[in-house]
Short mmCIF file of N, CA and C in Angstrom, two decimals:
data_model
loop_
_atom_site.label_atom_id
_atom_site.label_comp_id
_atom_site.label_asym_id
_atom_site.label_seq_id
_atom_site.Cartn_x
_atom_site.Cartn_y
_atom_site.Cartn_z
N MET A 1296 -20.42 -11.09 10.54
CA MET A 1296 -19.66 -10.36 11.54
C MET A 1296 -18.39 -11.12 11.91
N GLN A 1297 -18.48 -12.44 11.98
CA GLN A 1297 -17.32 -13.24 12.35
C GLN A 1297 -16.19 -13.05 11.33
N GLU A 1298 -16.54 -12.90 10.04
CA GLU A 1298 -15.52 -12.72 9.01
C GLU A 1298 -14.71 -11.47 9.26
N ARG A 1299 -15.35 -10.38 9.64
CA ARG A 1299 -14.64 -9.13 9.94
C ARG A 1299 -13.71 -9.30 11.12
N THR A 1300 -14.16 -10.00 12.14
CA THR A 1300 -13.33 -10.24 13.31
C THR A 1300 -12.12 -11.08 12.94
N ASP A 1301 -12.34 -12.13 12.17
CA ASP A 1301 -11.23 -12.98 11.74
C ASP A 1301 -10.27 -12.22 10.86
N LYS A 1302 -10.79 -11.40 9.96
CA LYS A 1302 -9.95 -10.62 9.07
C LYS A 1302 -9.13 -9.61 9.87
N GLY A 1303 -9.73 -9.00 10.85
CA GLY A 1303 -9.01 -8.05 11.70
C GLY A 1303 -7.91 -8.73 12.50
N PHE A 1304 -8.21 -9.90 13.04
CA PHE A 1304 -7.21 -10.66 13.78
C PHE A 1304 -6.05 -11.02 12.87
N TYR A 1305 -6.37 -11.48 11.66
CA TYR A 1305 -5.37 -11.87 10.67
C TYR A 1305 -4.46 -10.68 10.34
N ALA A 1306 -5.06 -9.52 10.10
CA ALA A 1306 -4.29 -8.33 9.75
C ALA A 1306 -3.39 -7.90 10.90
N ARG A 1307 -3.92 -7.90 12.12
CA ARG A 1307 -3.10 -7.50 13.29
C ARG A 1307 -1.97 -8.49 13.51
N PHE A 1308 -2.25 -9.78 13.35
CA PHE A 1308 -1.23 -10.81 13.51
C PHE A 1308 -0.11 -10.61 12.49
N LEU A 1309 -0.49 -10.40 11.23
CA LEU A 1309 0.53 -10.22 10.19
C LEU A 1309 1.34 -8.95 10.41
N GLU A 1310 0.70 -7.87 10.84
CA GLU A 1310 1.43 -6.63 11.14
C GLU A 1310 2.48 -6.88 12.22
N GLU A 1311 2.08 -7.57 13.28
CA GLU A 1311 3.00 -7.88 14.37
C GLU A 1311 4.14 -8.78 13.88
N LEU A 1312 3.79 -9.81 13.14
CA LEU A 1312 4.79 -10.74 12.62
C LEU A 1312 5.76 -10.03 11.68
N CYS A 1313 5.23 -9.21 10.78
CA CYS A 1313 6.10 -8.50 9.85
C CYS A 1313 7.02 -7.51 10.58
N GLY A 1314 6.53 -6.89 11.63
CA GLY A 1314 7.37 -6.00 12.42
C GLY A 1314 8.53 -6.75 13.06
N THR A 1315 8.24 -7.92 13.60
CA THR A 1315 9.28 -8.75 14.21
C THR A 1315 10.29 -9.21 13.17
N LEU A 1316 9.78 -9.66 12.04
CA LEU A 1316 10.67 -10.12 10.97
C LEU A 1316 11.55 -8.98 10.46
N LYS A 1317 10.99 -7.78 10.37
CA LYS A 1317 11.77 -6.63 9.91
C LYS A 1317 12.89 -6.31 10.89
N GLU A 1318 12.60 -6.37 12.18
CA GLU A 1318 13.63 -6.14 13.19
C GLU A 1318 14.77 -7.14 13.07
N GLU A 1319 14.44 -8.35 12.63
CA GLU A 1319 15.44 -9.41 12.48
C GLU A 1319 16.08 -9.42 11.09
N GLY A 1320 15.65 -8.50 10.21
CA GLY A 1320 16.22 -8.42 8.87
C GLY A 1320 15.78 -9.53 7.94
N ARG A 1321 14.64 -10.12 8.20
CA ARG A 1321 14.14 -11.25 7.40
C ARG A 1321 13.15 -10.75 6.34
N TYR A 1322 13.68 -9.95 5.42
CA TYR A 1322 12.85 -9.26 4.45
C TYR A 1322 12.21 -10.18 3.42
N GLU A 1323 12.89 -11.21 3.02
CA GLU A 1323 12.31 -12.14 2.04
C GLU A 1323 11.03 -12.79 2.60
N GLU A 1324 11.04 -13.10 3.88
CA GLU A 1324 9.85 -13.71 4.49
C GLU A 1324 8.70 -12.73 4.56
N ILE A 1325 9.01 -11.46 4.80
CA ILE A 1325 7.96 -10.43 4.82
C ILE A 1325 7.34 -10.31 3.43
N LEU A 1326 8.18 -10.30 2.41
CA LEU A 1326 7.66 -10.21 1.05
C LEU A 1326 6.74 -11.37 0.72
N GLU A 1327 7.13 -12.56 1.13
CA GLU A 1327 6.29 -13.74 0.87
C GLU A 1327 4.97 -13.66 1.62
N LEU A 1328 5.00 -13.25 2.88
CA LEU A 1328 3.76 -13.10 3.65
C LEU A 1328 2.85 -12.05 3.03
N ALA A 1329 3.43 -10.92 2.64
CA ALA A 1329 2.63 -9.86 2.02
C ALA A 1329 2.04 -10.33 0.69
N ARG A 1330 2.80 -11.10 -0.07
CA ARG A 1330 2.29 -11.63 -1.33
C ARG A 1330 1.08 -12.53 -1.10
N MET A 1331 1.20 -13.42 -0.12
CA MET A 1331 0.08 -14.32 0.18
C MET A 1331 -1.12 -13.55 0.72
N ALA A 1332 -0.87 -12.57 1.59
CA ALA A 1332 -1.96 -11.78 2.15
C ALA A 1332 -2.68 -10.99 1.07
N SER A 1333 -1.93 -10.47 0.10
CA SER A 1333 -2.58 -9.69 -0.96
C SER A 1333 -3.42 -10.59 -1.86
N GLN A 1334 -3.12 -11.86 -1.93
CA GLN A 1334 -3.97 -12.78 -2.68
C GLN A 1334 -5.26 -13.08 -1.93
N LEU A 1335 -5.17 -13.19 -0.61
CA LEU A 1335 -6.37 -13.45 0.20
C LEU A 1335 -7.25 -12.22 0.33
N HIS A 1336 -6.63 -11.07 0.51
CA HIS A 1336 -7.36 -9.80 0.72
C HIS A 1336 -6.75 -8.74 -0.19
N PRO A 1337 -7.08 -8.77 -1.47
CA PRO A 1337 -6.40 -7.91 -2.45
C PRO A 1337 -6.62 -6.41 -2.26
N TYR A 1338 -7.62 -5.99 -1.51
CA TYR A 1338 -7.90 -4.56 -1.38
C TYR A 1338 -7.53 -4.01 0.00
N ASP A 1339 -6.68 -4.71 0.73
CA ASP A 1339 -6.34 -4.28 2.07
C ASP A 1339 -4.96 -3.64 2.19
N GLY A 1340 -4.32 -3.35 1.08
CA GLY A 1340 -3.06 -2.61 1.13
C GLY A 1340 -1.81 -3.43 1.36
N TRP A 1341 -1.88 -4.72 1.22
CA TRP A 1341 -0.68 -5.53 1.46
C TRP A 1341 0.38 -5.29 0.41
N GLN A 1342 -0.01 -4.86 -0.78
CA GLN A 1342 0.97 -4.55 -1.82
C GLN A 1342 1.87 -3.40 -1.36
N SER A 1343 1.28 -2.41 -0.70
CA SER A 1343 2.09 -1.28 -0.23
C SER A 1343 3.07 -1.72 0.85
N ARG A 1344 2.72 -2.74 1.61
CA ARG A 1344 3.65 -3.26 2.61
C ARG A 1344 4.85 -3.91 1.92
N GLN A 1345 4.60 -4.53 0.78
CA GLN A 1345 5.70 -5.11 0.02
C GLN A 1345 6.67 -4.01 -0.41
N TRP A 1346 6.15 -2.88 -0.85
CA TRP A 1346 7.01 -1.79 -1.26
C TRP A 1346 7.78 -1.22 -0.09
N ARG A 1347 7.15 -1.11 1.07
CA ARG A 1347 7.83 -0.56 2.25
C ARG A 1347 8.99 -1.44 2.69
N VAL A 1348 8.90 -2.74 2.45
CA VAL A 1348 10.01 -3.62 2.78
C VAL A 1348 11.19 -3.33 1.86
N CYS A 1349 10.89 -3.10 0.60
CA CYS A 1349 11.96 -2.85 -0.37
C CYS A 1349 12.57 -1.45 -0.20
N TRP A 1350 11.71 -0.48 0.15
CA TRP A 1350 12.18 0.90 0.33
C TRP A 1350 11.63 1.45 1.63
N PRO A 1351 12.26 1.08 2.75
CA PRO A 1351 11.75 1.52 4.06
C PRO A 1351 11.82 3.01 4.30
#
């Protein structure tokens, strides 16, 4: 159960961080975060976030 809680916290944190970075135009950092997240959790849709950065 703890793993799900940690994973949920991680996902919410990254969503918030990526939103802030996008507002600041820091797209390269978003791509790097999404790349790392997709390696940790490959089935959670982080690849699609990478595409949204490139084509908002």
